[in-house]
């Protein structure tokens, strides 16, 4: 620990490039994907930024911090993102796929349409939750140099505390991000995180089995909640987004909290009646479903 870490993070970058099927020069790492996103807002939004009205809460925060002009585009009533709403915007686009907190995802073909209808603008696809069932946009990098994919080890790789995120894009865009990293903090990733990051990439089958377990638990929990009268979006993430026609989400959150279960309620007009529930173990989800069922089926 007395030595500074490798500023090029080459061991993790090489292993990650191989895992993702890209060249090492197309990858850079950040202190969590939040740092990568911050760099993007700081430097890659020359004509402003566009993002959905319901999405990751840090987008507007970074935009305000770096004084980037914001254009928010409402999701449709069913919370889907309509790619035609994003055509020819003339500014950088950022969105989470799957989205948070809705869990809904665009297909790779829909993302290709967005890239084609914004030829002069950067499109940043935040794939924080991609490993829980949605299609990654990474294969589109061969065809589109206006694409950047941002990812993280915090969710499917269960390393949120280590702070390790990444960007994958053309070599030119990655060189731009590296310029910022080296001007800000060349040692943005500590030695322990780099060692853990390289080690975790060695066991692909364990990783896939863990992600699959969460997907299976999500499907079962969703099915049971729907049978109890709840409505769930078609989430492709490691959480479900749940509503009930008669019970207010804030009230449900309070009832769950009283039982020692913490779920996320957002005090925002369009999603006021929804809860974001992270998928836990099968036992935890059974307990949650039992309580939610007892609230509505008295
Ligand atoms: C959509 C999305 N993007 C990015 C992040 C940031 O993740 P991290 O900085 O841990 O890589 C999160 C974290 O919750 C997220 O939900």
PDB file of C-alpha atoms and ligand atoms in Angstrom:
ATOM      1  CA  UNK A   1       0.000   0.000   0.000  1.00  0.00           C
ATOM      2  CA  UNK A   2       2.992   2.306   0.245  1.00  0.00           C
ATOM      3  CA  UNK A   3       3.142   2.357  -3.556  1.00  0.00           C
ATOM      4  CA  UNK A   4       0.779   4.338  -5.768  1.00  0.00           C
ATOM      5  CA  UNK A   5      -1.556   2.220  -7.892  1.00  0.00           C
ATOM      6  CA  UNK A   6      -1.040   1.676 -11.641  1.00  0.00           C
ATOM      7  CA  UNK A   7      -2.520   4.828 -13.237  1.00  0.00           C
ATOM      8  CA  UNK A   8      -3.155   2.979 -16.496  1.00  0.00           C
ATOM      9  CA  UNK A   9      -5.010   0.187 -14.633  1.00  0.00           C
ATOM     10  CA  UNK A  10      -3.799  -2.053 -17.435  1.00  0.00           C
ATOM     11  CA  UNK A  11      -4.488  -5.437 -15.801  1.00  0.00           C
ATOM     12  CA  UNK A  12      -8.181  -4.684 -15.242  1.00  0.00           C
ATOM     13  CA  UNK A  13      -8.569  -2.895 -18.564  1.00  0.00           C
ATOM     14  CA  UNK A  14      -7.124  -5.824 -20.493  1.00  0.00           C
ATOM     15  CA  UNK A  15      -9.282  -8.370 -18.665  1.00  0.00           C
ATOM     16  CA  UNK A  16     -12.411  -6.226 -19.033  1.00  0.00           C
ATOM     17  CA  UNK A  17     -11.762  -5.582 -22.745  1.00  0.00           C
ATOM     18  CA  UNK A  18     -11.509  -9.319 -23.263  1.00  0.00           C
ATOM     19  CA  UNK A  19     -14.715  -9.950 -21.276  1.00  0.00           C
ATOM     20  CA  UNK A  20     -16.604  -7.328 -23.286  1.00  0.00           C
ATOM     21  CA  UNK A  21     -15.096  -8.270 -26.672  1.00  0.00           C
ATOM     22  CA  UNK A  22     -13.463  -4.893 -27.408  1.00  0.00           C
ATOM     23  CA  UNK A  23      -9.910  -3.550 -27.692  1.00  0.00           C
ATOM     24  CA  UNK A  24      -8.183  -2.296 -24.492  1.00  0.00           C
ATOM     25  CA  UNK A  25      -7.896   1.191 -26.048  1.00  0.00           C
ATOM     26  CA  UNK A  26     -11.695   1.321 -26.125  1.00  0.00           C
ATOM     27  CA  UNK A  27     -11.986   1.033 -22.321  1.00  0.00           C
ATOM     28  CA  UNK A  28     -11.309   3.359 -19.419  1.00  0.00           C
ATOM     29  CA  UNK A  29     -12.073   2.916 -15.730  1.00  0.00           C
ATOM     30  CA  UNK A  30     -13.543   5.293 -13.183  1.00  0.00           C
ATOM     31  CA  UNK A  31     -14.037   5.531  -9.429  1.00  0.00           C
ATOM     32  CA  UNK A  32     -17.511   4.083  -9.882  1.00  0.00           C
ATOM     33  CA  UNK A  33     -19.446   4.801 -13.065  1.00  0.00           C
ATOM     34  CA  UNK A  34     -20.515   8.025 -11.329  1.00  0.00           C
ATOM     35  CA  UNK A  35     -17.015   9.395 -11.933  1.00  0.00           C
ATOM     36  CA  UNK A  36     -17.210   8.431 -15.612  1.00  0.00           C
ATOM     37  CA  UNK A  37     -20.633  10.086 -15.907  1.00  0.00           C
ATOM     38  CA  UNK A  38     -19.292  13.210 -14.187  1.00  0.00           C
ATOM     39  CA  UNK A  39     -16.440  13.404 -16.722  1.00  0.00           C
ATOM     40  CA  UNK A  40     -18.970  13.048 -19.561  1.00  0.00           C
ATOM     41  CA  UNK A  41     -21.135  15.891 -18.272  1.00  0.00           C
ATOM     42  CA  UNK A  42     -18.038  18.008 -17.685  1.00  0.00           C
ATOM     43  CA  UNK A  43     -16.505  17.551 -21.122  1.00  0.00           C
ATOM     44  CA  UNK A  44     -18.730  15.777 -23.635  1.00  0.00           C
ATOM     45  CA  UNK A  45     -21.904  17.891 -23.645  1.00  0.00           C
ATOM     46  CA  UNK A  46     -20.846  20.952 -25.686  1.00  0.00           C
ATOM     47  CA  UNK A  47     -24.393  21.675 -26.885  1.00  0.00           C
ATOM     48  CA  UNK A  48     -26.233  20.584 -23.759  1.00  0.00           C
ATOM     49  CA  UNK A  49     -27.683  17.267 -22.708  1.00  0.00           C
ATOM     50  CA  UNK A  50     -30.981  15.410 -23.079  1.00  0.00           C
ATOM     51  CA  UNK A  51     -32.269  12.686 -20.771  1.00  0.00           C
ATOM     52  CA  UNK A  52     -35.630  11.202 -19.726  1.00  0.00           C
ATOM     53  CA  UNK A  53     -37.685  12.924 -17.021  1.00  0.00           C
ATOM     54  CA  UNK A  54     -37.638   9.725 -14.975  1.00  0.00           C
ATOM     55  CA  UNK A  55     -34.161   8.249 -14.761  1.00  0.00           C
ATOM     56  CA  UNK A  56     -30.990   8.157 -12.676  1.00  0.00           C
ATOM     57  CA  UNK A  57     -31.030  11.053 -10.210  1.00  0.00           C
ATOM     58  CA  UNK A  58     -27.417  12.068 -10.737  1.00  0.00           C
ATOM     59  CA  UNK A  59     -27.918  13.202 -14.378  1.00  0.00           C
ATOM     60  CA  UNK A  60     -29.568  16.520 -13.435  1.00  0.00           C
ATOM     61  CA  UNK A  61     -27.131  16.961 -10.535  1.00  0.00           C
ATOM     62  CA  UNK A  62     -24.041  16.634 -12.752  1.00  0.00           C
ATOM     63  CA  UNK A  63     -25.625  18.793 -15.455  1.00  0.00           C
ATOM     64  CA  UNK A  64     -26.226  21.572 -12.932  1.00  0.00           C
ATOM     65  CA  UNK A  65     -22.792  21.184 -11.377  1.00  0.00           C
ATOM     66  CA  UNK A  66     -21.094  21.602 -14.765  1.00  0.00           C
ATOM     67  CA  UNK A  67     -23.637  24.155 -16.027  1.00  0.00           C
ATOM     68  CA  UNK A  68     -24.777  22.014 -18.932  1.00  0.00           C
ATOM     69  CA  UNK A  69     -28.087  23.033 -20.523  1.00  0.00           C
ATOM     70  CA  UNK A  70     -30.718  20.374 -19.737  1.00  0.00           C
ATOM     71  CA  UNK A  71     -33.514  19.147 -22.017  1.00  0.00           C
ATOM     72  CA  UNK A  72     -35.662  16.557 -20.250  1.00  0.00           C
ATOM     73  CA  UNK A  73     -37.843  14.325 -22.391  1.00  0.00           C
ATOM     74  CA  UNK A  74     -40.879  12.767 -20.692  1.00  0.00           C
ATOM     75  CA  UNK A  75     -41.175   9.019 -20.832  1.00  0.00           C
ATOM     76  CA  UNK A  76     -44.494   7.892 -22.313  1.00  0.00           C
ATOM     77  CA  UNK A  77     -47.427   7.224 -19.947  1.00  0.00           C
ATOM     78  CA  UNK A  78     -46.411   3.576 -19.594  1.00  0.00           C
ATOM     79  CA  UNK A  79     -42.838   4.702 -18.717  1.00  0.00           C
ATOM     80  CA  UNK A  80     -41.424   3.507 -22.045  1.00  0.00           C
ATOM     81  CA  UNK A  81     -38.743   5.575 -23.749  1.00  0.00           C
ATOM     82  CA  UNK A  82     -39.829   6.316 -27.349  1.00  0.00           C
ATOM     83  CA  UNK A  83     -36.710   6.620 -29.523  1.00  0.00           C
ATOM     84  CA  UNK A  84     -38.528   8.887 -31.985  1.00  0.00           C
ATOM     85  CA  UNK A  85     -38.700  11.520 -29.215  1.00  0.00           C
ATOM     86  CA  UNK A  86     -34.892  11.668 -29.361  1.00  0.00           C
ATOM     87  CA  UNK A  87     -34.360  12.129 -33.116  1.00  0.00           C
ATOM     88  CA  UNK A  88     -32.057  14.933 -34.281  1.00  0.00           C
ATOM     89  CA  UNK A  89     -31.687  16.613 -30.902  1.00  0.00           C
ATOM     90  CA  UNK A  90     -28.290  18.174 -31.651  1.00  0.00           C
ATOM     91  CA  UNK A  91     -27.077  17.569 -28.104  1.00  0.00           C
ATOM     92  CA  UNK A  92     -25.566  14.749 -26.058  1.00  0.00           C
ATOM     93  CA  UNK A  93     -28.087  12.107 -25.001  1.00  0.00           C
ATOM     94  CA  UNK A  94     -27.766  10.043 -21.843  1.00  0.00           C
ATOM     95  CA  UNK A  95     -30.137   7.374 -20.590  1.00  0.00           C
ATOM     96  CA  UNK A  96     -30.008   4.301 -18.406  1.00  0.00           C
ATOM     97  CA  UNK A  97     -30.729   0.956 -20.083  1.00  0.00           C
ATOM     98  CA  UNK A  98     -32.439  -0.712 -18.280  1.00  0.00           C
ATOM     99  CA  UNK A  99     -33.814   2.483 -16.827  1.00  0.00           C
ATOM    100  CA  UNK A 100     -33.905   3.241 -13.125  1.00  0.00           C
ATOM    101  CA  UNK A 101     -36.263   3.070 -11.317  1.00  0.00           C
ATOM    102  CA  UNK A 102     -38.653   1.628 -13.936  1.00  0.00           C
ATOM    103  CA  UNK A 103     -36.469  -1.327 -14.970  1.00  0.00           C
ATOM    104  CA  UNK A 104     -37.685  -1.016 -18.593  1.00  0.00           C
ATOM    105  CA  UNK A 105     -35.131  -1.558 -21.349  1.00  0.00           C
ATOM    106  CA  UNK A 106     -34.688  -0.646 -25.009  1.00  0.00           C
ATOM    107  CA  UNK A 107     -33.587  -3.302 -27.475  1.00  0.00           C
ATOM    108  CA  UNK A 108     -30.264  -3.037 -29.305  1.00  0.00           C
ATOM    109  CA  UNK A 109     -32.187  -2.303 -32.513  1.00  0.00           C
ATOM    110  CA  UNK A 110     -33.949   0.662 -30.862  1.00  0.00           C
ATOM    111  CA  UNK A 111     -30.615   2.035 -29.667  1.00  0.00           C
ATOM    112  CA  UNK A 112     -29.236   1.679 -33.212  1.00  0.00           C
ATOM    113  CA  UNK A 113     -32.161   3.818 -34.410  1.00  0.00           C
ATOM    114  CA  UNK A 114     -31.315   6.472 -31.837  1.00  0.00           C
ATOM    115  CA  UNK A 115     -27.669   6.477 -32.966  1.00  0.00           C
ATOM    116  CA  UNK A 116     -28.707   6.773 -36.600  1.00  0.00           C
ATOM    117  CA  UNK A 117     -31.085   9.659 -35.930  1.00  0.00           C
ATOM    118  CA  UNK A 118     -28.374  11.562 -34.007  1.00  0.00           C
ATOM    119  CA  UNK A 119     -25.330  11.194 -36.267  1.00  0.00           C
ATOM    120  CA  UNK A 120     -23.506  14.288 -34.977  1.00  0.00           C
ATOM    121  CA  UNK A 121     -24.241  13.778 -31.279  1.00  0.00           C
ATOM    122  CA  UNK A 122     -22.859  11.526 -28.601  1.00  0.00           C
ATOM    123  CA  UNK A 123     -25.281   8.945 -27.192  1.00  0.00           C
ATOM    124  CA  UNK A 124     -24.295   7.633 -23.746  1.00  0.00           C
ATOM    125  CA  UNK A 125     -25.983   4.387 -22.730  1.00  0.00           C
ATOM    126  CA  UNK A 126     -25.687   3.813 -18.978  1.00  0.00           C
ATOM    127  CA  UNK A 127     -25.730   0.024 -18.612  1.00  0.00           C
ATOM    128  CA  UNK A 128     -25.488  -0.154 -14.808  1.00  0.00           C
ATOM    129  CA  UNK A 129     -28.139  -2.926 -14.740  1.00  0.00           C
ATOM    130  CA  UNK A 130     -27.439  -4.603 -18.092  1.00  0.00           C
ATOM    131  CA  UNK A 131     -26.504  -8.046 -16.767  1.00  0.00           C
ATOM    132  CA  UNK A 132     -29.983  -8.790 -15.404  1.00  0.00           C
ATOM    133  CA  UNK A 133     -31.557  -9.557 -18.776  1.00  0.00           C
ATOM    134  CA  UNK A 134     -31.344  -6.640 -21.238  1.00  0.00           C
ATOM    135  CA  UNK A 135     -29.306  -6.431 -24.466  1.00  0.00           C
ATOM    136  CA  UNK A 136     -25.995  -4.561 -24.271  1.00  0.00           C
ATOM    137  CA  UNK A 137     -25.284  -1.886 -26.878  1.00  0.00           C
ATOM    138  CA  UNK A 138     -21.567  -2.786 -26.914  1.00  0.00           C
ATOM    139  CA  UNK A 139     -21.732  -4.714 -30.240  1.00  0.00           C
ATOM    140  CA  UNK A 140     -22.979  -1.478 -31.892  1.00  0.00           C
ATOM    141  CA  UNK A 141     -19.603   0.182 -31.207  1.00  0.00           C
ATOM    142  CA  UNK A 142     -18.204  -1.437 -34.356  1.00  0.00           C
ATOM    143  CA  UNK A 143     -20.707   0.506 -36.430  1.00  0.00           C
ATOM    144  CA  UNK A 144     -21.287   3.767 -34.535  1.00  0.00           C
ATOM    145  CA  UNK A 145     -18.561   6.099 -33.301  1.00  0.00           C
ATOM    146  CA  UNK A 146     -21.108   8.372 -31.568  1.00  0.00           C
ATOM    147  CA  UNK A 147     -21.864   5.677 -28.967  1.00  0.00           C
ATOM    148  CA  UNK A 148     -20.468   5.396 -25.447  1.00  0.00           C
ATOM    149  CA  UNK A 149     -21.481   2.595 -23.110  1.00  0.00           C
ATOM    150  CA  UNK A 150     -20.999   3.139 -19.371  1.00  0.00           C
ATOM    151  CA  UNK A 151     -20.956   0.197 -16.975  1.00  0.00           C
ATOM    152  CA  UNK A 152     -20.252  -0.634 -13.353  1.00  0.00           C
ATOM    153  CA  UNK A 153     -19.000  -3.380 -11.050  1.00  0.00           C
ATOM    154  CA  UNK A 154     -21.436  -2.115  -8.372  1.00  0.00           C
ATOM    155  CA  UNK A 155     -24.523  -4.117  -9.315  1.00  0.00           C
ATOM    156  CA  UNK A 156     -24.151  -7.513 -11.034  1.00  0.00           C
ATOM    157  CA  UNK A 157     -20.568  -7.870  -9.804  1.00  0.00           C
ATOM    158  CA  UNK A 158     -21.565  -6.941  -6.227  1.00  0.00           C
ATOM    159  CA  UNK A 159     -18.630  -4.556  -5.700  1.00  0.00           C
ATOM    160  CA  UNK A 160     -20.353  -1.239  -4.944  1.00  0.00           C
ATOM    161  CA  UNK A 161     -17.989  -0.562  -2.047  1.00  0.00           C
ATOM    162  CA  UNK A 162     -14.898  -0.951  -4.220  1.00  0.00           C
ATOM    163  CA  UNK A 163     -15.954   1.876  -6.583  1.00  0.00           C
ATOM    164  CA  UNK A 164     -15.193   0.558 -10.055  1.00  0.00           C
ATOM    165  CA  UNK A 165     -16.961   1.690 -13.206  1.00  0.00           C
ATOM    166  CA  UNK A 166     -16.041   1.865 -16.876  1.00  0.00           C
ATOM    167  CA  UNK A 167     -16.690   3.447 -20.240  1.00  0.00           C
ATOM    168  CA  UNK A 168     -16.451   1.666 -23.583  1.00  0.00           C
ATOM    169  CA  UNK A 169     -16.349   3.737 -26.777  1.00  0.00           C
ATOM    170  CA  UNK A 170     -14.162   4.591 -29.758  1.00  0.00           C
ATOM    171  CA  UNK A 171     -10.450   4.979 -29.025  1.00  0.00           C
ATOM    172  CA  UNK A 172     -10.757   8.745 -29.662  1.00  0.00           C
ATOM    173  CA  UNK A 173     -13.541   9.210 -27.092  1.00  0.00           C
ATOM    174  CA  UNK A 174     -11.711   7.101 -24.517  1.00  0.00           C
ATOM    175  CA  UNK A 175      -8.569   9.194 -25.068  1.00  0.00           C
ATOM    176  CA  UNK A 176     -10.664  12.302 -24.288  1.00  0.00           C
ATOM    177  CA  UNK A 177     -11.966  10.768 -21.060  1.00  0.00           C
ATOM    178  CA  UNK A 178      -8.419   9.747 -20.090  1.00  0.00           C
ATOM    179  CA  UNK A 179      -7.260  13.313 -20.622  1.00  0.00           C
ATOM    180  CA  UNK A 180      -9.737  14.425 -17.977  1.00  0.00           C
ATOM    181  CA  UNK A 181      -8.815  11.581 -15.636  1.00  0.00           C
ATOM    182  CA  UNK A 182      -5.111  12.456 -15.873  1.00  0.00           C
ATOM    183  CA  UNK A 183      -5.886  16.150 -15.340  1.00  0.00           C
ATOM    184  CA  UNK A 184      -8.014  15.364 -12.284  1.00  0.00           C
ATOM    185  CA  UNK A 185      -6.631  12.299 -10.495  1.00  0.00           C
ATOM    186  CA  UNK A 186      -4.360   9.803 -12.303  1.00  0.00           C
ATOM    187  CA  UNK A 187      -4.676   7.463  -9.289  1.00  0.00           C
ATOM    188  CA  UNK A 188      -8.454   7.381  -9.256  1.00  0.00           C
ATOM    189  CA  UNK A 189      -8.518   3.607  -8.588  1.00  0.00           C
ATOM    190  CA  UNK A 190      -6.787   2.264  -5.511  1.00  0.00           C
ATOM    191  CA  UNK A 191      -4.666  -0.905  -5.432  1.00  0.00           C
ATOM    192  CA  UNK A 192      -7.270  -2.965  -3.548  1.00  0.00           C
ATOM    193  CA  UNK A 193      -9.997  -2.132  -6.047  1.00  0.00           C
ATOM    194  CA  UNK A 194      -7.725  -2.935  -8.985  1.00  0.00           C
ATOM    195  CA  UNK A 195      -6.764  -6.293  -7.443  1.00  0.00           C
ATOM    196  CA  UNK A 196     -10.406  -7.157  -6.720  1.00  0.00           C
ATOM    197  CA  UNK A 197     -11.511  -5.988 -10.180  1.00  0.00           C
ATOM    198  CA  UNK A 198      -8.975  -8.211 -11.963  1.00  0.00           C
ATOM    199  CA  UNK A 199      -9.826 -11.197  -9.736  1.00  0.00           C
ATOM    200  CA  UNK A 200     -13.579 -10.893 -10.181  1.00  0.00           C
ATOM    201  CA  UNK A 201     -13.280 -11.037 -13.971  1.00  0.00           C
ATOM    202  CA  UNK A 202     -11.565 -14.424 -13.771  1.00  0.00           C
ATOM    203  CA  UNK A 203     -14.710 -16.306 -12.802  1.00  0.00           C
ATOM    204  CA  UNK A 204     -17.254 -15.743 -15.540  1.00  0.00           C
ATOM    205  CA  UNK A 205     -19.424 -18.753 -14.712  1.00  0.00           C
ATOM    206  CA  UNK A 206     -19.857 -17.801 -11.032  1.00  0.00           C
ATOM    207  CA  UNK A 207     -20.791 -14.274 -12.125  1.00  0.00           C
ATOM    208  CA  UNK A 208     -23.344 -15.555 -14.624  1.00  0.00           C
ATOM    209  CA  UNK A 209     -24.859 -17.941 -12.084  1.00  0.00           C
ATOM    210  CA  UNK A 210     -25.276 -15.117  -9.530  1.00  0.00           C
ATOM    211  CA  UNK A 211     -26.922 -12.794 -12.071  1.00  0.00           C
ATOM    212  CA  UNK A 212     -29.222 -15.621 -13.197  1.00  0.00           C
ATOM    213  CA  UNK A 213     -30.239 -16.312  -9.604  1.00  0.00           C
ATOM    214  CA  UNK A 214     -31.332 -12.680  -9.202  1.00  0.00           C
ATOM    215  CA  UNK A 215     -33.252 -12.833 -12.498  1.00  0.00           C
ATOM    216  CA  UNK A 216     -35.055 -16.003 -11.344  1.00  0.00           C
ATOM    217  CA  UNK A 217     -35.890 -14.488  -7.943  1.00  0.00           C
ATOM    218  CA  UNK A 218     -37.192 -11.356  -9.698  1.00  0.00           C
ATOM    219  CA  UNK A 219     -39.474 -13.374 -11.972  1.00  0.00           C
ATOM    220  CA  UNK A 220     -40.921 -15.351  -9.040  1.00  0.00           C
ATOM    221  CA  UNK A 221     -41.420 -12.256  -6.831  1.00  0.00           C
ATOM    222  CA  UNK A 222     -43.098 -10.341  -9.685  1.00  0.00           C
ATOM    223  CA  UNK A 223     -45.413 -13.241 -10.410  1.00  0.00           C
ATOM    224  CA  UNK A 224     -46.463 -13.555  -6.763  1.00  0.00           C
ATOM    225  CA  UNK A 225     -47.016  -9.805  -6.351  1.00  0.00           C
ATOM    226  CA  UNK A 226     -49.141  -9.710  -9.514  1.00  0.00           C
ATOM    227  CA  UNK A 227     -51.263 -12.535  -8.131  1.00  0.00           C
ATOM    228  CA  UNK A 228     -51.797 -10.387  -5.016  1.00  0.00           C
ATOM    229  CA  UNK A 229     -53.155  -7.526  -7.128  1.00  0.00           C
ATOM    230  CA  UNK A 230     -49.983  -5.452  -7.557  1.00  0.00           C
ATOM    231  CA  UNK A 231     -48.850  -4.116 -10.906  1.00  0.00           C
ATOM    232  CA  UNK A 232     -45.169  -4.488 -11.819  1.00  0.00           C
ATOM    233  CA  UNK A 233     -43.349  -3.086 -14.838  1.00  0.00           C
ATOM    234  CA  UNK A 234     -41.455  -5.564 -17.001  1.00  0.00           C
ATOM    235  CA  UNK A 235     -38.192  -4.930 -15.175  1.00  0.00           C
ATOM    236  CA  UNK A 236     -34.899  -6.147 -16.643  1.00  0.00           C
ATOM    237  CA  UNK A 237     -32.946  -4.931 -13.604  1.00  0.00           C
ATOM    238  CA  UNK A 238     -32.111  -6.233 -10.115  1.00  0.00           C
ATOM    239  CA  UNK A 239     -35.173  -4.466  -8.750  1.00  0.00           C
ATOM    240  CA  UNK A 240     -38.890  -4.382  -9.469  1.00  0.00           C
ATOM    241  CA  UNK A 241     -41.080  -1.309  -9.802  1.00  0.00           C
ATOM    242  CA  UNK A 242     -44.418  -1.907  -8.127  1.00  0.00           C
ATOM    243  CA  UNK A 243     -47.751  -0.139  -7.744  1.00  0.00           C
ATOM    244  CA  UNK A 244     -51.198  -0.988  -6.382  1.00  0.00           C
ATOM    245  CA  UNK A 245     -54.455   0.540  -7.673  1.00  0.00           C
ATOM    246  CA  UNK A 246     -55.875   1.064  -4.161  1.00  0.00           C
ATOM    247  CA  UNK A 247     -52.966   1.437  -1.777  1.00  0.00           C
ATOM    248  CA  UNK A 248     -50.702   4.475  -1.835  1.00  0.00           C
ATOM    249  CA  UNK A 249     -47.040   3.645  -2.309  1.00  0.00           C
ATOM    250  CA  UNK A 250     -46.008   5.905   0.544  1.00  0.00           C
ATOM    251  CA  UNK A 251     -48.348   4.023   2.886  1.00  0.00           C
ATOM    252  CA  UNK A 252     -47.053   0.665   1.656  1.00  0.00           C
ATOM    253  CA  UNK A 253     -43.492   1.852   2.209  1.00  0.00           C
ATOM    254  CA  UNK A 254     -44.350   2.796   5.802  1.00  0.00           C
ATOM    255  CA  UNK A 255     -45.950  -0.597   6.463  1.00  0.00           C
ATOM    256  CA  UNK A 256     -42.906  -2.414   5.102  1.00  0.00           C
ATOM    257  CA  UNK A 257     -40.550  -0.216   7.093  1.00  0.00           C
ATOM    258  CA  UNK A 258     -42.468  -1.106  10.264  1.00  0.00           C
ATOM    259  CA  UNK A 259     -41.670  -4.761   9.471  1.00  0.00           C
ATOM    260  CA  UNK A 260     -37.985  -3.958   8.991  1.00  0.00           C
ATOM    261  CA  UNK A 261     -38.019  -3.967   5.170  1.00  0.00           C
ATOM    262  CA  UNK A 262     -36.637  -0.937   3.370  1.00  0.00           C
ATOM    263  CA  UNK A 263     -37.910  -0.154  -0.129  1.00  0.00           C
ATOM    264  CA  UNK A 264     -37.539   3.018  -2.152  1.00  0.00           C
ATOM    265  CA  UNK A 265     -40.365   5.515  -2.563  1.00  0.00           C
ATOM    266  CA  UNK A 266     -39.780   8.601  -4.724  1.00  0.00           C
ATOM    267  CA  UNK A 267     -41.597  11.793  -3.865  1.00  0.00           C
ATOM    268  CA  UNK A 268     -41.902  12.770  -7.552  1.00  0.00           C
ATOM    269  CA  UNK A 269     -45.264  13.461  -9.174  1.00  0.00           C
ATOM    270  CA  UNK A 270     -45.240  10.860 -11.974  1.00  0.00           C
ATOM    271  CA  UNK A 271     -43.971   7.988  -9.837  1.00  0.00           C
ATOM    272  CA  UNK A 272     -45.505   8.897  -6.497  1.00  0.00           C
ATOM    273  CA  UNK A 273     -47.545   5.721  -6.456  1.00  0.00           C
ATOM    274  CA  UNK A 274     -44.663   3.362  -7.158  1.00  0.00           C
ATOM    275  CA  UNK A 275     -42.092   1.524  -5.087  1.00  0.00           C
ATOM    276  CA  UNK A 276     -38.694   0.378  -6.226  1.00  0.00           C
ATOM    277  CA  UNK A 277     -37.896  -2.902  -4.517  1.00  0.00           C
ATOM    278  CA  UNK A 278     -34.412  -4.383  -4.772  1.00  0.00           C
ATOM    279  CA  UNK A 279     -34.291  -8.131  -5.322  1.00  0.00           C
ATOM    280  CA  UNK A 280     -32.868  -9.844  -2.253  1.00  0.00           C
ATOM    281  CA  UNK A 281     -32.477 -13.521  -1.475  1.00  0.00           C
ATOM    282  CA  UNK A 282     -35.386 -15.887  -2.131  1.00  0.00           C
ATOM    283  CA  UNK A 283     -36.155 -15.958   1.608  1.00  0.00           C
ATOM    284  CA  UNK A 284     -36.140 -12.164   1.835  1.00  0.00           C
ATOM    285  CA  UNK A 285     -38.439 -11.875  -1.182  1.00  0.00           C
ATOM    286  CA  UNK A 286     -40.831 -14.485   0.233  1.00  0.00           C
ATOM    287  CA  UNK A 287     -41.036 -12.468   3.442  1.00  0.00           C
ATOM    288  CA  UNK A 288     -41.659  -9.255   1.479  1.00  0.00           C
ATOM    289  CA  UNK A 289     -44.377 -10.875  -0.642  1.00  0.00           C
ATOM    290  CA  UNK A 290     -46.052 -12.306   2.462  1.00  0.00           C
ATOM    291  CA  UNK A 291     -46.236  -8.875   4.081  1.00  0.00           C
ATOM    292  CA  UNK A 292     -47.366  -7.113   0.891  1.00  0.00           C
ATOM    293  CA  UNK A 293     -50.029  -9.770   0.378  1.00  0.00           C
ATOM    294  CA  UNK A 294     -51.277  -9.402   3.958  1.00  0.00           C
ATOM    295  CA  UNK A 295     -51.627  -5.631   3.492  1.00  0.00           C
ATOM    296  CA  UNK A 296     -53.869  -5.870   0.433  1.00  0.00           C
ATOM    297  CA  UNK A 297     -55.778  -9.119   1.069  1.00  0.00           C
ATOM    298  CA  UNK A 298     -57.288  -8.456   4.471  1.00  0.00           C
TER     299      UNK A 298
HETATM  300  C1  LIG B   1     -28.427   4.054 -13.615  1.00  0.00           C
HETATM  301  C2  LIG B   1     -27.222   4.167 -12.742  1.00  0.00           C
HETATM  302  N1  LIG B   1     -26.080   4.591 -13.283  1.00  0.00           N
HETATM  303  C3  LIG B   1     -24.964   4.711 -12.547  1.00  0.00           C
HETATM  304  C4  LIG B   1     -24.958   4.409 -11.198  1.00  0.00           C
HETATM  305  C5  LIG B   1     -23.689   4.628 -10.410  1.00  0.00           C
HETATM  306  O1  LIG B   1     -23.079   3.452 -10.022  1.00  0.00           O
HETATM  307  P1  LIG B   1     -21.594   3.416  -9.492  1.00  0.00           P
HETATM  308  O2  LIG B   1     -21.068   4.810  -9.345  1.00  0.00           O
HETATM  309  O3  LIG B   1     -21.657   2.678  -8.206  1.00  0.00           O
HETATM  310  O4  LIG B   1     -20.821   2.644 -10.548  1.00  0.00           O
HETATM  311  C6  LIG B   1     -26.124   3.959 -10.584  1.00  0.00           C
HETATM  312  C7  LIG B   1     -26.147   3.652  -9.147  1.00  0.00           C
HETATM  313  O5  LIG B   1     -27.126   3.439  -8.512  1.00  0.00           O
HETATM  314  C8  LIG B   1     -27.294   3.841 -11.379  1.00  0.00           C
HETATM  315  O6  LIG B   1     -28.456   3.451 -10.839  1.00  0.00           O
END
